[in-house]
PDB file of C-alpha atoms in Angstrom:
ATOM      1  CA  UNK H   1       0.000   0.000   0.000  1.00 48.00           C
ATOM      2  CA  UNK H   2       2.852   2.324   0.898  1.00 52.00           C
ATOM      3  CA  UNK H   3       4.536   1.588  -2.415  1.00 51.00           C
ATOM      4  CA  UNK H   4       1.381   2.434  -4.315  1.00 52.00           C
ATOM      5  CA  UNK H   5       1.061   5.777  -2.516  1.00 50.00           C
ATOM      6  CA  UNK H   6       4.700   6.512  -3.217  1.00 56.00           C
ATOM      7  CA  UNK H   7       4.206   5.774  -6.889  1.00 55.00           C
ATOM      8  CA  UNK H   8       1.104   7.958  -7.025  1.00 62.00           C
ATOM      9  CA  UNK H   9       2.845  10.866  -5.291  1.00 57.00           C
ATOM     10  CA  UNK H  10       5.841  10.458  -7.569  1.00 59.00           C
ATOM     11  CA  UNK H  11       3.652  10.499 -10.662  1.00 66.00           C
ATOM     12  CA  UNK H  12       1.754  13.557  -9.416  1.00 65.00           C
ATOM     13  CA  UNK H  13       4.997  15.383  -8.696  1.00 61.00           C
ATOM     14  CA  UNK H  14       6.242  14.542 -12.173  1.00 63.00           C
ATOM     15  CA  UNK H  15       3.002  15.873 -13.744  1.00 69.00           C
ATOM     16  CA  UNK H  16       3.227  19.076 -11.675  1.00 63.00           C
ATOM     17  CA  UNK H  17       6.783  19.596 -12.853  1.00 65.00           C
ATOM     18  CA  UNK H  18       5.743  19.206 -16.490  1.00 71.00           C
ATOM     19  CA  UNK H  19       2.812  21.601 -16.040  1.00 69.00           C
ATOM     20  CA  UNK H  20       4.950  24.222 -14.360  1.00 66.00           C
ATOM     21  CA  UNK H  21       7.641  23.833 -17.008  1.00 70.00           C
ATOM     22  CA  UNK H  22       5.098  24.577 -19.729  1.00 68.00           C
ATOM     23  CA  UNK H  23       3.708  27.548 -17.787  1.00 64.00           C
ATOM     24  CA  UNK H  24       7.185  28.907 -17.077  1.00 60.00           C
ATOM     25  CA  UNK H  25       8.050  28.587 -20.752  1.00 63.00           C
ATOM     26  CA  UNK H  26       4.942  30.577 -21.721  1.00 59.00           C
ATOM     27  CA  UNK H  27       5.635  33.232 -19.083  1.00 56.00           C
ATOM     28  CA  UNK H  28       9.217  33.591 -20.301  1.00 60.00           C
ATOM     29  CA  UNK H  29       7.885  33.960 -23.849  1.00 56.00           C
ATOM     30  CA  UNK H  30       5.607  36.774 -22.646  1.00 57.00           C
ATOM     31  CA  UNK H  31       8.565  38.523 -21.026  1.00 59.00           C
ATOM     32  CA  UNK H  32      10.625  38.202 -24.222  1.00 59.00           C
ATOM     33  CA  UNK H  33       7.892  39.213 -26.692  1.00 54.00           C
ATOM     34  CA  UNK H  34       5.742  41.453 -24.532  1.00 54.00           C
ATOM     35  CA  UNK H  35       2.669  39.705 -25.953  1.00 60.00           C
ATOM     36  CA  UNK H  36       0.070  37.884 -23.926  1.00 58.00           C
ATOM     37  CA  UNK H  37      -0.485  35.191 -26.555  1.00 54.00           C
ATOM     38  CA  UNK H  38       1.272  33.730 -29.585  1.00 52.00           C
ATOM     39  CA  UNK H  39      -1.691  34.406 -31.876  1.00 52.00           C
ATOM     40  CA  UNK H  40      -5.259  35.692 -31.870  1.00 48.00           C
ATOM     41  CA  UNK H  41      -6.676  32.332 -30.836  1.00 50.00           C
ATOM     42  CA  UNK H  42      -4.809  32.644 -27.573  1.00 50.00           C
ATOM     43  CA  UNK H  43      -6.694  35.842 -26.717  1.00 48.00           C
ATOM     44  CA  UNK H  44     -10.111  34.201 -26.646  1.00 53.00           C
ATOM     45  CA  UNK H  45     -12.959  36.727 -26.520  1.00 54.00           C
ATOM     46  CA  UNK H  46     -10.461  39.603 -26.604  1.00 55.00           C
ATOM     47  CA  UNK H  47      -9.432  38.777 -30.187  1.00 62.00           C
ATOM     48  CA  UNK H  48     -12.413  40.552 -31.780  1.00 66.00           C
ATOM     49  CA  UNK H  49     -11.904  43.643 -29.614  1.00 68.00           C
ATOM     50  CA  UNK H  50      -8.225  43.667 -30.511  1.00 63.00           C
ATOM     51  CA  UNK H  51      -8.903  43.448 -34.253  1.00 69.00           C
ATOM     52  CA  UNK H  52     -11.499  46.225 -34.052  1.00 74.00           C
ATOM     53  CA  UNK H  53      -9.156  48.511 -32.097  1.00 70.00           C
ATOM     54  CA  UNK H  54      -6.296  47.853 -34.526  1.00 67.00           C
ATOM     55  CA  UNK H  55      -8.519  48.679 -37.504  1.00 75.00           C
ATOM     56  CA  UNK H  56      -9.775  51.907 -35.926  1.00 75.00           C
ATOM     57  CA  UNK H  57      -6.261  52.973 -34.992  1.00 77.00           C
ATOM     58  CA  UNK H  58      -4.920  52.277 -38.502  1.00 80.00           C
ATOM     59  CA  UNK H  59      -7.721  54.428 -39.923  1.00 79.00           C
ATOM     60  CA  UNK H  60      -7.028  57.273 -37.474  1.00 73.00           C
ATOM     61  CA  UNK H  61      -3.277  57.131 -38.178  1.00 79.00           C
ATOM     62  CA  UNK H  62      -3.824  57.173 -41.953  1.00 76.00           C
ATOM     63  CA  UNK H  63      -6.092  60.209 -41.766  1.00 77.00           C
ATOM     64  CA  UNK H  64      -3.727  61.952 -39.364  1.00 75.00           C
ATOM     65  CA  UNK H  65      -0.809  61.333 -41.721  1.00 77.00           C
ATOM     66  CA  UNK H  66      -2.765  62.786 -44.654  1.00 72.00           C
ATOM     67  CA  UNK H  67      -3.612  65.895 -42.631  1.00 72.00           C
ATOM     68  CA  UNK H  68       0.020  66.253 -41.575  1.00 74.00           C
ATOM     69  CA  UNK H  69       1.106  66.308 -45.205  1.00 73.00           C
ATOM     70  CA  UNK H  70      -1.517  68.964 -45.961  1.00 76.00           C
ATOM     71  CA  UNK H  71       0.106  71.405 -43.528  1.00 76.00           C
ATOM     72  CA  UNK H  72       2.960  71.883 -45.994  1.00 77.00           C
ATOM     73  CA  UNK H  73       0.472  72.249 -48.851  1.00 86.00           C
ATOM     74  CA  UNK H  74      -1.382  75.102 -47.172  1.00 87.00           C
ATOM     75  CA  UNK H  75       1.833  77.017 -46.649  1.00 85.00           C
ATOM     76  CA  UNK H  76       2.566  76.830 -50.385  1.00 91.00           C
ATOM     77  CA  UNK H  77      -1.069  77.515 -51.248  1.00 93.00           C
ATOM     78  CA  UNK H  78      -1.238  80.625 -49.080  1.00 91.00           C
ATOM     79  CA  UNK H  79       2.002  81.872 -50.621  1.00 92.00           C
ATOM     80  CA  UNK H  80       0.671  81.405 -54.153  1.00 96.00           C
ATOM     81  CA  UNK H  81      -2.595  83.243 -53.396  1.00 97.00           C
ATOM     82  CA  UNK H  82      -0.673  86.024 -51.713  1.00 95.00           C
ATOM     83  CA  UNK H  83       1.542  86.339 -54.789  1.00 97.00           C
ATOM     84  CA  UNK H  84      -1.470  86.739 -57.083  1.00 97.00           C
ATOM     85  CA  UNK H  85      -3.040  89.326 -54.762  1.00 97.00           C
ATOM     86  CA  UNK H  86       0.228  91.252 -54.440  1.00 97.00           C
ATOM     87  CA  UNK H  87       0.855  91.286 -58.220  1.00 97.00           C
ATOM     88  CA  UNK H  88      -2.682  92.535 -58.805  1.00 98.00           C
ATOM     89  CA  UNK H  89      -2.435  95.232 -56.137  1.00 97.00           C
ATOM     90  CA  UNK H  90       0.933  96.401 -57.472  1.00 97.00           C
ATOM     91  CA  UNK H  91      -0.512  96.777 -60.952  1.00 97.00           C
ATOM     92  CA  UNK H  92      -3.519  98.674 -59.593  1.00 97.00           C
ATOM     93  CA  UNK H  93      -1.204 101.007 -57.700  1.00 97.00           C
ATOM     94  CA  UNK H  94       0.942 101.594 -60.799  1.00 97.00           C
ATOM     95  CA  UNK H  95      -2.155 102.476 -62.827  1.00 97.00           C
ATOM     96  CA  UNK H  96      -3.265 105.012 -60.230  1.00 97.00           C
ATOM     97  CA  UNK H  97       0.200 106.544 -60.163  1.00 97.00           C
ATOM     98  CA  UNK H  98       0.110 106.782 -63.969  1.00 97.00           C
ATOM     99  CA  UNK H  99      -3.247 108.541 -63.842  1.00 97.00           C
ATOM    100  CA  UNK H 100      -2.044 110.832 -61.067  1.00 96.00           C
ATOM    101  CA  UNK H 101       1.112 111.807 -62.971  1.00 96.00           C
ATOM    102  CA  UNK H 102      -0.722 111.817 -66.321  1.00 96.00           C
ATOM    103  CA  UNK H 103       1.995 109.530 -67.706  1.00 97.00           C
ATOM    104  CA  UNK H 104       1.041 106.049 -68.918  1.00 95.00           C
ATOM    105  CA  UNK H 105       4.350 105.018 -70.464  1.00 95.00           C
ATOM    106  CA  UNK H 106       5.254 102.575 -67.677  1.00 95.00           C
ATOM    107  CA  UNK H 107       1.877 100.821 -67.512  1.00 97.00           C
ATOM    108  CA  UNK H 108       2.693  98.283 -70.236  1.00 96.00           C
ATOM    109  CA  UNK H 109       5.817  97.086 -68.409  1.00 97.00           C
ATOM    110  CA  UNK H 110       3.961  96.865 -65.086  1.00 97.00           C
ATOM    111  CA  UNK H 111       1.199  94.890 -66.805  1.00 97.00           C
ATOM    112  CA  UNK H 112       3.699  92.352 -68.158  1.00 97.00           C
ATOM    113  CA  UNK H 113       5.318  91.928 -64.732  1.00 97.00           C
ATOM    114  CA  UNK H 114       1.935  91.533 -63.026  1.00 97.00           C
ATOM    115  CA  UNK H 115       0.715  88.993 -65.601  1.00 98.00           C
ATOM    116  CA  UNK H 116       3.800  86.861 -65.067  1.00 97.00           C
ATOM    117  CA  UNK H 117       3.369  86.885 -61.281  1.00 97.00           C
ATOM    118  CA  UNK H 118      -0.357  86.115 -61.506  1.00 98.00           C
ATOM    119  CA  UNK H 119       0.036  83.162 -63.885  1.00 98.00           C
ATOM    120  CA  UNK H 120       2.963  81.818 -61.862  1.00 97.00           C
ATOM    121  CA  UNK H 121       0.875  81.933 -58.668  1.00 97.00           C
ATOM    122  CA  UNK H 122      -2.149  80.258 -60.262  1.00 98.00           C
ATOM    123  CA  UNK H 123       0.081  77.536 -61.730  1.00 97.00           C
ATOM    124  CA  UNK H 124       1.823  76.813 -58.426  1.00 96.00           C
ATOM    125  CA  UNK H 125       2.233  73.125 -57.560  1.00 94.00           C
ATOM    126  CA  UNK H 126       2.692  71.069 -54.418  1.00 91.00           C
ATOM    127  CA  UNK H 127       4.455  67.711 -54.661  1.00 88.00           C
ATOM    128  CA  UNK H 128       4.116  67.996 -58.421  1.00 89.00           C
ATOM    129  CA  UNK H 129       0.342  68.498 -58.297  1.00 91.00           C
ATOM    130  CA  UNK H 130      -1.236  71.814 -59.373  1.00 95.00           C
ATOM    131  CA  UNK H 131      -2.956  73.548 -56.475  1.00 95.00           C
ATOM    132  CA  UNK H 132      -5.747  75.248 -58.404  1.00 96.00           C
ATOM    133  CA  UNK H 133      -6.641  72.715 -61.115  1.00 95.00           C
ATOM    134  CA  UNK H 134      -9.215  70.769 -59.102  1.00 93.00           C
ATOM    135  CA  UNK H 135      -8.799  67.003 -59.084  1.00 91.00           C
ATOM    136  CA  UNK H 136      -6.166  67.156 -61.814  1.00 87.00           C
ATOM    137  CA  UNK H 137      -2.856  65.694 -60.667  1.00 84.00           C
ATOM    138  CA  UNK H 138      -0.790  66.805 -63.670  1.00 87.00           C
ATOM    139  CA  UNK H 139      -0.605  69.794 -65.970  1.00 89.00           C
ATOM    140  CA  UNK H 140      -1.243  73.448 -65.134  1.00 94.00           C
ATOM    141  CA  UNK H 141      -4.615  75.197 -64.834  1.00 97.00           C
ATOM    142  CA  UNK H 142      -3.739  78.342 -66.823  1.00 97.00           C
ATOM    143  CA  UNK H 143      -3.017  77.709 -70.501  1.00 96.00           C
ATOM    144  CA  UNK H 144      -2.121  81.223 -71.677  1.00 97.00           C
ATOM    145  CA  UNK H 145       1.546  82.132 -71.446  1.00 96.00           C
ATOM    146  CA  UNK H 146       1.402  85.717 -72.674  1.00 96.00           C
ATOM    147  CA  UNK H 147      -0.860  88.731 -72.745  1.00 97.00           C
ATOM    148  CA  UNK H 148      -1.240  88.344 -76.506  1.00 96.00           C
ATOM    149  CA  UNK H 149      -2.561  84.797 -75.981  1.00 97.00           C
ATOM    150  CA  UNK H 150      -4.945  86.135 -73.345  1.00 97.00           C
ATOM    151  CA  UNK H 151      -6.298  88.775 -75.709  1.00 97.00           C
ATOM    152  CA  UNK H 152      -6.704  86.173 -78.457  1.00 96.00           C
ATOM    153  CA  UNK H 153      -8.546  83.691 -76.212  1.00 96.00           C
ATOM    154  CA  UNK H 154     -12.267  83.802 -76.845  1.00 90.00           C
ATOM    155  CA  UNK H 155     -13.522  81.029 -74.534  1.00 94.00           C
ATOM    156  CA  UNK H 156     -12.667  79.860 -70.992  1.00 94.00           C
ATOM    157  CA  UNK H 157     -11.328  76.576 -72.394  1.00 94.00           C
ATOM    158  CA  UNK H 158      -8.650  78.536 -74.210  1.00 96.00           C
ATOM    159  CA  UNK H 159      -7.522  80.027 -70.898  1.00 97.00           C
ATOM    160  CA  UNK H 160      -7.978  77.179 -68.407  1.00 97.00           C
ATOM    161  CA  UNK H 161      -7.130  73.479 -68.332  1.00 95.00           C
ATOM    162  CA  UNK H 162      -8.733  71.991 -65.228  1.00 95.00           C
ATOM    163  CA  UNK H 163     -10.717  69.096 -63.828  1.00 93.00           C
ATOM    164  CA  UNK H 164     -14.472  69.511 -63.599  1.00 92.00           C
ATOM    165  CA  UNK H 165     -14.484  69.121 -59.799  1.00 92.00           C
ATOM    166  CA  UNK H 166     -12.509  70.665 -56.977  1.00 92.00           C
ATOM    167  CA  UNK H 167      -9.968  68.626 -55.051  1.00 88.00           C
ATOM    168  CA  UNK H 168     -11.472  67.585 -51.715  1.00 86.00           C
ATOM    169  CA  UNK H 169     -10.562  65.697 -48.551  1.00 79.00           C
ATOM    170  CA  UNK H 170     -12.861  63.543 -46.433  1.00 77.00           C
ATOM    171  CA  UNK H 171     -12.271  63.933 -42.699  1.00 68.00           C
ATOM    172  CA  UNK H 172     -14.734  61.172 -41.883  1.00 67.00           C
ATOM    173  CA  UNK H 173     -17.332  63.504 -40.375  1.00 66.00           C
ATOM    174  CA  UNK H 174     -19.579  65.624 -42.554  1.00 69.00           C
ATOM    175  CA  UNK H 175     -19.257  66.229 -46.297  1.00 81.00           C
ATOM    176  CA  UNK H 176     -15.865  66.362 -48.079  1.00 84.00           C
ATOM    177  CA  UNK H 177     -14.038  69.675 -47.805  1.00 81.00           C
ATOM    178  CA  UNK H 178     -12.655  71.510 -50.859  1.00 87.00           C
ATOM    179  CA  UNK H 179      -8.939  72.195 -50.438  1.00 89.00           C
ATOM    180  CA  UNK H 180      -8.898  75.124 -52.872  1.00 93.00           C
ATOM    181  CA  UNK H 181     -11.025  76.848 -55.452  1.00 94.00           C
ATOM    182  CA  UNK H 182     -10.064  76.291 -59.075  1.00 96.00           C
ATOM    183  CA  UNK H 183      -8.266  79.004 -61.031  1.00 97.00           C
ATOM    184  CA  UNK H 184     -11.316  79.399 -63.285  1.00 96.00           C
ATOM    185  CA  UNK H 185     -13.473  80.113 -60.213  1.00 96.00           C
ATOM    186  CA  UNK H 186     -11.242  82.874 -58.853  1.00 97.00           C
ATOM    187  CA  UNK H 187      -9.561  84.604 -61.755  1.00 97.00           C
ATOM    188  CA  UNK H 188     -12.021  85.390 -64.636  1.00 97.00           C
ATOM    189  CA  UNK H 189     -12.627  89.011 -63.480  1.00 97.00           C
ATOM    190  CA  UNK H 190      -8.870  89.436 -63.022  1.00 97.00           C
ATOM    191  CA  UNK H 191      -8.004  88.092 -66.468  1.00 98.00           C
ATOM    192  CA  UNK H 192     -10.733  90.223 -68.037  1.00 97.00           C
ATOM    193  CA  UNK H 193      -9.211  93.335 -66.459  1.00 97.00           C
ATOM    194  CA  UNK H 194      -5.756  92.319 -67.721  1.00 97.00           C
ATOM    195  CA  UNK H 195      -7.201  91.698 -71.190  1.00 97.00           C
ATOM    196  CA  UNK H 196      -8.866  95.122 -71.308  1.00 97.00           C
ATOM    197  CA  UNK H 197      -5.698  96.812 -70.116  1.00 97.00           C
ATOM    198  CA  UNK H 198      -3.605  95.070 -72.791  1.00 97.00           C
ATOM    199  CA  UNK H 199      -6.133  96.038 -75.467  1.00 97.00           C
ATOM    200  CA  UNK H 200      -5.880  99.650 -74.237  1.00 97.00           C
ATOM    201  CA  UNK H 201      -2.088  99.490 -74.539  1.00 97.00           C
ATOM    202  CA  UNK H 202      -2.323  97.881 -77.994  1.00 96.00           C
ATOM    203  CA  UNK H 203      -4.741 100.543 -79.191  1.00 96.00           C
ATOM    204  CA  UNK H 204      -2.207 103.170 -78.111  1.00 96.00           C
ATOM    205  CA  UNK H 205       0.448 101.615 -80.352  1.00 95.00           C
ATOM    206  CA  UNK H 206       2.079  99.387 -77.722  1.00 94.00           C
ATOM    207  CA  UNK H 207       2.633 102.089 -75.099  1.00 95.00           C
ATOM    208  CA  UNK H 208       0.282 104.487 -73.364  1.00 96.00           C
ATOM    209  CA  UNK H 209       1.191 108.124 -73.930  1.00 96.00           C
ATOM    210  CA  UNK H 210       2.148 111.006 -71.717  1.00 96.00           C
ATOM    211  CA  UNK H 211      -0.024 112.898 -71.286  1.00 96.00           C
ATOM    212  CA  UNK H 212      -2.999 110.527 -71.218  1.00 96.00           C
ATOM    213  CA  UNK H 213      -6.234 111.342 -72.968  1.00 96.00           C
ATOM    214  CA  UNK H 214      -9.365 111.858 -70.953  1.00 95.00           C
ATOM    215  CA  UNK H 215     -10.828 108.575 -72.206  1.00 96.00           C
ATOM    216  CA  UNK H 216      -7.649 106.707 -71.290  1.00 97.00           C
ATOM    217  CA  UNK H 217      -7.643 108.181 -67.802  1.00 97.00           C
ATOM    218  CA  UNK H 218     -11.273 107.193 -67.262  1.00 97.00           C
ATOM    219  CA  UNK H 219     -10.681 103.633 -68.493  1.00 97.00           C
ATOM    220  CA  UNK H 220      -7.520 103.248 -66.399  1.00 97.00           C
ATOM    221  CA  UNK H 221      -9.346 104.364 -63.261  1.00 97.00           C
ATOM    222  CA  UNK H 222     -12.113 101.823 -63.910  1.00 97.00           C
ATOM    223  CA  UNK H 223      -9.569  99.066 -64.499  1.00 97.00           C
ATOM    224  CA  UNK H 224      -7.753  99.937 -61.262  1.00 97.00           C
ATOM    225  CA  UNK H 225     -11.031  99.514 -59.373  1.00 97.00           C
ATOM    226  CA  UNK H 226     -11.629  96.141 -61.056  1.00 98.00           C
ATOM    227  CA  UNK H 227      -8.132  95.023 -60.122  1.00 98.00           C
ATOM    228  CA  UNK H 228      -8.703  96.002 -56.481  1.00 97.00           C
ATOM    229  CA  UNK H 229     -11.823  93.840 -56.391  1.00 97.00           C
ATOM    230  CA  UNK H 230      -9.976  90.926 -58.015  1.00 97.00           C
ATOM    231  CA  UNK H 231      -7.115  91.205 -55.510  1.00 97.00           C
ATOM    232  CA  UNK H 232      -9.619  91.047 -52.646  1.00 97.00           C
ATOM    233  CA  UNK H 233     -10.888  87.718 -54.009  1.00 97.00           C
ATOM    234  CA  UNK H 234      -7.428  86.186 -53.656  1.00 97.00           C
ATOM    235  CA  UNK H 235      -6.840  87.755 -50.265  1.00 96.00           C
ATOM    236  CA  UNK H 236     -10.079  86.178 -49.050  1.00 96.00           C
ATOM    237  CA  UNK H 237      -9.019  82.827 -50.543  1.00 95.00           C
ATOM    238  CA  UNK H 238      -5.729  83.101 -48.681  1.00 93.00           C
ATOM    239  CA  UNK H 239      -7.636  83.692 -45.433  1.00 92.00           C
ATOM    240  CA  UNK H 240      -9.803  80.643 -46.080  1.00 90.00           C
ATOM    241  CA  UNK H 241      -6.660  78.546 -46.616  1.00 88.00           C
ATOM    242  CA  UNK H 242      -5.429  79.699 -43.206  1.00 85.00           C
ATOM    243  CA  UNK H 243      -8.749  78.758 -41.597  1.00 85.00           C
ATOM    244  CA  UNK H 244      -8.624  75.300 -43.164  1.00 83.00           C
ATOM    245  CA  UNK H 245      -5.054  74.825 -41.979  1.00 81.00           C
ATOM    246  CA  UNK H 246      -6.114  75.626 -38.404  1.00 82.00           C
ATOM    247  CA  UNK H 247      -9.089  73.290 -38.680  1.00 80.00           C
ATOM    248  CA  UNK H 248      -6.959  70.451 -40.003  1.00 79.00           C
ATOM    249  CA  UNK H 249      -4.364  71.029 -37.286  1.00 81.00           C
ATOM    250  CA  UNK H 250      -7.099  70.629 -34.657  1.00 79.00           C
ATOM    251  CA  UNK H 251      -8.435  67.542 -36.415  1.00 77.00           C
ATOM    252  CA  UNK H 252      -4.938  66.031 -36.542  1.00 77.00           C
ATOM    253  CA  UNK H 253      -4.588  66.552 -32.784  1.00 83.00           C
ATOM    254  CA  UNK H 254      -7.947  64.870 -32.208  1.00 82.00           C
ATOM    255  CA  UNK H 255      -6.949  61.908 -34.380  1.00 78.00           C
ATOM    256  CA  UNK H 256      -3.649  61.564 -32.509  1.00 80.00           C
ATOM    257  CA  UNK H 257      -5.485  61.499 -29.187  1.00 82.00           C
ATOM    258  CA  UNK H 258      -7.826  58.860 -30.584  1.00 78.00           C
ATOM    259  CA  UNK H 259      -4.901  56.803 -31.810  1.00 80.00           C
ATOM    260  CA  UNK H 260      -3.264  56.966 -28.380  1.00 81.00           C
ATOM    261  CA  UNK H 261      -6.459  55.783 -26.676  1.00 79.00           C
ATOM    262  CA  UNK H 262      -6.798  52.906 -29.125  1.00 74.00           C
ATOM    263  CA  UNK H 263      -3.151  51.993 -28.610  1.00 72.00           C
ATOM    264  CA  UNK H 264      -3.870  51.736 -24.898  1.00 71.00           C
ATOM    265  CA  UNK H 265      -6.868  49.504 -25.633  1.00 68.00           C
ATOM    266  CA  UNK H 266      -4.721  47.328 -27.906  1.00 65.00           C
ATOM    267  CA  UNK H 267      -2.136  47.031 -25.167  1.00 63.00           C
ATOM    268  CA  UNK H 268      -4.742  46.015 -22.617  1.00 61.00           C
ATOM    269  CA  UNK H 269      -5.958  43.278 -24.945  1.00 61.00           C
ATOM    270  CA  UNK H 270      -2.657  41.982 -26.333  1.00 54.00           C
ATOM    271  CA  UNK H 271       0.250  43.045 -24.113  1.00 55.00           C
ATOM    272  CA  UNK H 272       1.487  40.928 -21.267  1.00 54.00           C
ATOM    273  CA  UNK H 273       1.277  42.363 -17.749  1.00 51.00           C
ATOM    274  CA  UNK H 274       4.972  42.088 -16.998  1.00 53.00           C
ATOM    275  CA  UNK H 275       4.544  42.859 -13.311  1.00 61.00           C
ATOM    276  CA  UNK H 276       2.038  40.039 -12.889  1.00 66.00           C
ATOM    277  CA  UNK H 277       4.142  37.756 -15.057  1.00 54.00           C
ATOM    278  CA  UNK H 278       7.166  38.414 -12.857  1.00 68.00           C
ATOM    279  CA  UNK H 279       5.179  37.590  -9.719  1.00 62.00           C
ATOM    280  CA  UNK H 280       3.845  34.424 -11.323  1.00 66.00           C
ATOM    281  CA  UNK H 281       7.320  33.314 -12.417  1.00 64.00           C
ATOM    282  CA  UNK H 282       8.661  33.766  -8.875  1.00 67.00           C
ATOM    283  CA  UNK H 283       5.743  31.783  -7.465  1.00 69.00           C
ATOM    284  CA  UNK H 284       6.149  28.979  -9.987  1.00 63.00           C
ATOM    285  CA  UNK H 285       9.886  28.728  -9.364  1.00 66.00           C
ATOM    286  CA  UNK H 286       9.226  28.160  -5.660  1.00 65.00           C
ATOM    287  CA  UNK H 287       6.612  25.506  -6.470  1.00 63.00           C
ATOM    288  CA  UNK H 288       8.893  23.959  -9.087  1.00 61.00           C
ATOM    289  CA  UNK H 289      11.748  23.623  -6.633  1.00 65.00           C
ATOM    290  CA  UNK H 290       9.442  22.069  -4.039  1.00 63.00           C
ATOM    291  CA  UNK H 291       7.964  19.599  -6.533  1.00 62.00           C
ATOM    292  CA  UNK H 292      11.397  18.737  -7.917  1.00 63.00           C
ATOM    293  CA  UNK H 293      12.696  18.085  -4.407  1.00 64.00           C
ATOM    294  CA  UNK H 294       9.693  15.879  -3.611  1.00 62.00           C
ATOM    295  CA  UNK H 295      10.088  13.934  -6.837  1.00 58.00           C
ATOM    296  CA  UNK H 296      13.795  13.485  -6.224  1.00 60.00           C
ATOM    297  CA  UNK H 297      13.249  12.151  -2.693  1.00 59.00           C
ATOM    298  CA  UNK H 298      10.479   9.789  -3.795  1.00 56.00           C
ATOM    299  CA  UNK H 299      12.625   8.512  -6.633  1.00 60.00           C
ATOM    300  CA  UNK H 300      15.304   7.380  -4.173  1.00 58.00           C
ATOM    301  CA  UNK H 301      12.938   5.237  -2.165  1.00 50.00           C
ATOM    302  CA  UNK H 302      13.168   1.411  -2.601  1.00 52.00           C
ATOM    303  CA  UNK H 303      11.478  -1.584  -1.046  1.00 45.00           C
ATOM    304  CA  UNK H 304      14.436  -2.019   1.298  1.00 47.00           C
ATOM    305  CA  UNK H 305      13.421   1.211   3.079  1.00 48.00           C
ATOM    306  CA  UNK H 306      10.230  -0.482   4.270  1.00 44.00           C
ATOM    307  CA  UNK H 307      11.739  -3.863   5.342  1.00 47.00           C
TER     308      UNK H 307
END
């Protein structure tokens, strides 16, 4: 009877040692990898929550990354709009000075300089993509390269080369937001004023005279007013770009906070609790040593010990 009990205790001790060895191996794996389980099946009911949190975090990170890239875009966009507004205002100021001094000889040169700055601003790109061509990813929105081409253009299609829709971004809440107006939506009044001014210069033989005629003075004053109004359009567009940049910055911060919360949720589902693991390892080592000692002592027993 004693031998049977000894055998049973020995077998139990051996089974305990094997169980604790497996558990210690898994705990050591958790320490090394930082993960609670080898795969999703090891997480049980937490697997679905983990997958959902990972998907939501990936979506938040992707949108946050897109918004981060847009911060650089809005700096370039604001600069381009400011350039168009400044070129237009400078030309308006030059016209008024010509009227005030009754000398229009420098207007043609100022017009050429302004046209170059305006077209350059409207054709500005960011990462190779035109800013004011709508959804178009290649090409430039303004076709005309000279004032003569502008005067010769008789339809909008001869001036602009754009997509039919504006470029937008979807923030995931509410309708998509337009990143910028198209060149053809902002600049027709401006180009019409430039066209009329070039025609006035052409009619004067390529250079306005000094002194100006009464009709020329009246037309120049009207064109200066039109240019002021056109410049205001681009100044307002620049302000809107700044507002969008601030909005996207706030949205990026919100998405980062969301990502951090989801990362915490992912950690709670998948990461090993290293403090608890450490306590468990210490406890198992004590039990392992006790079981190993018991097994060793029982293994030494023979029938002679009971005779």
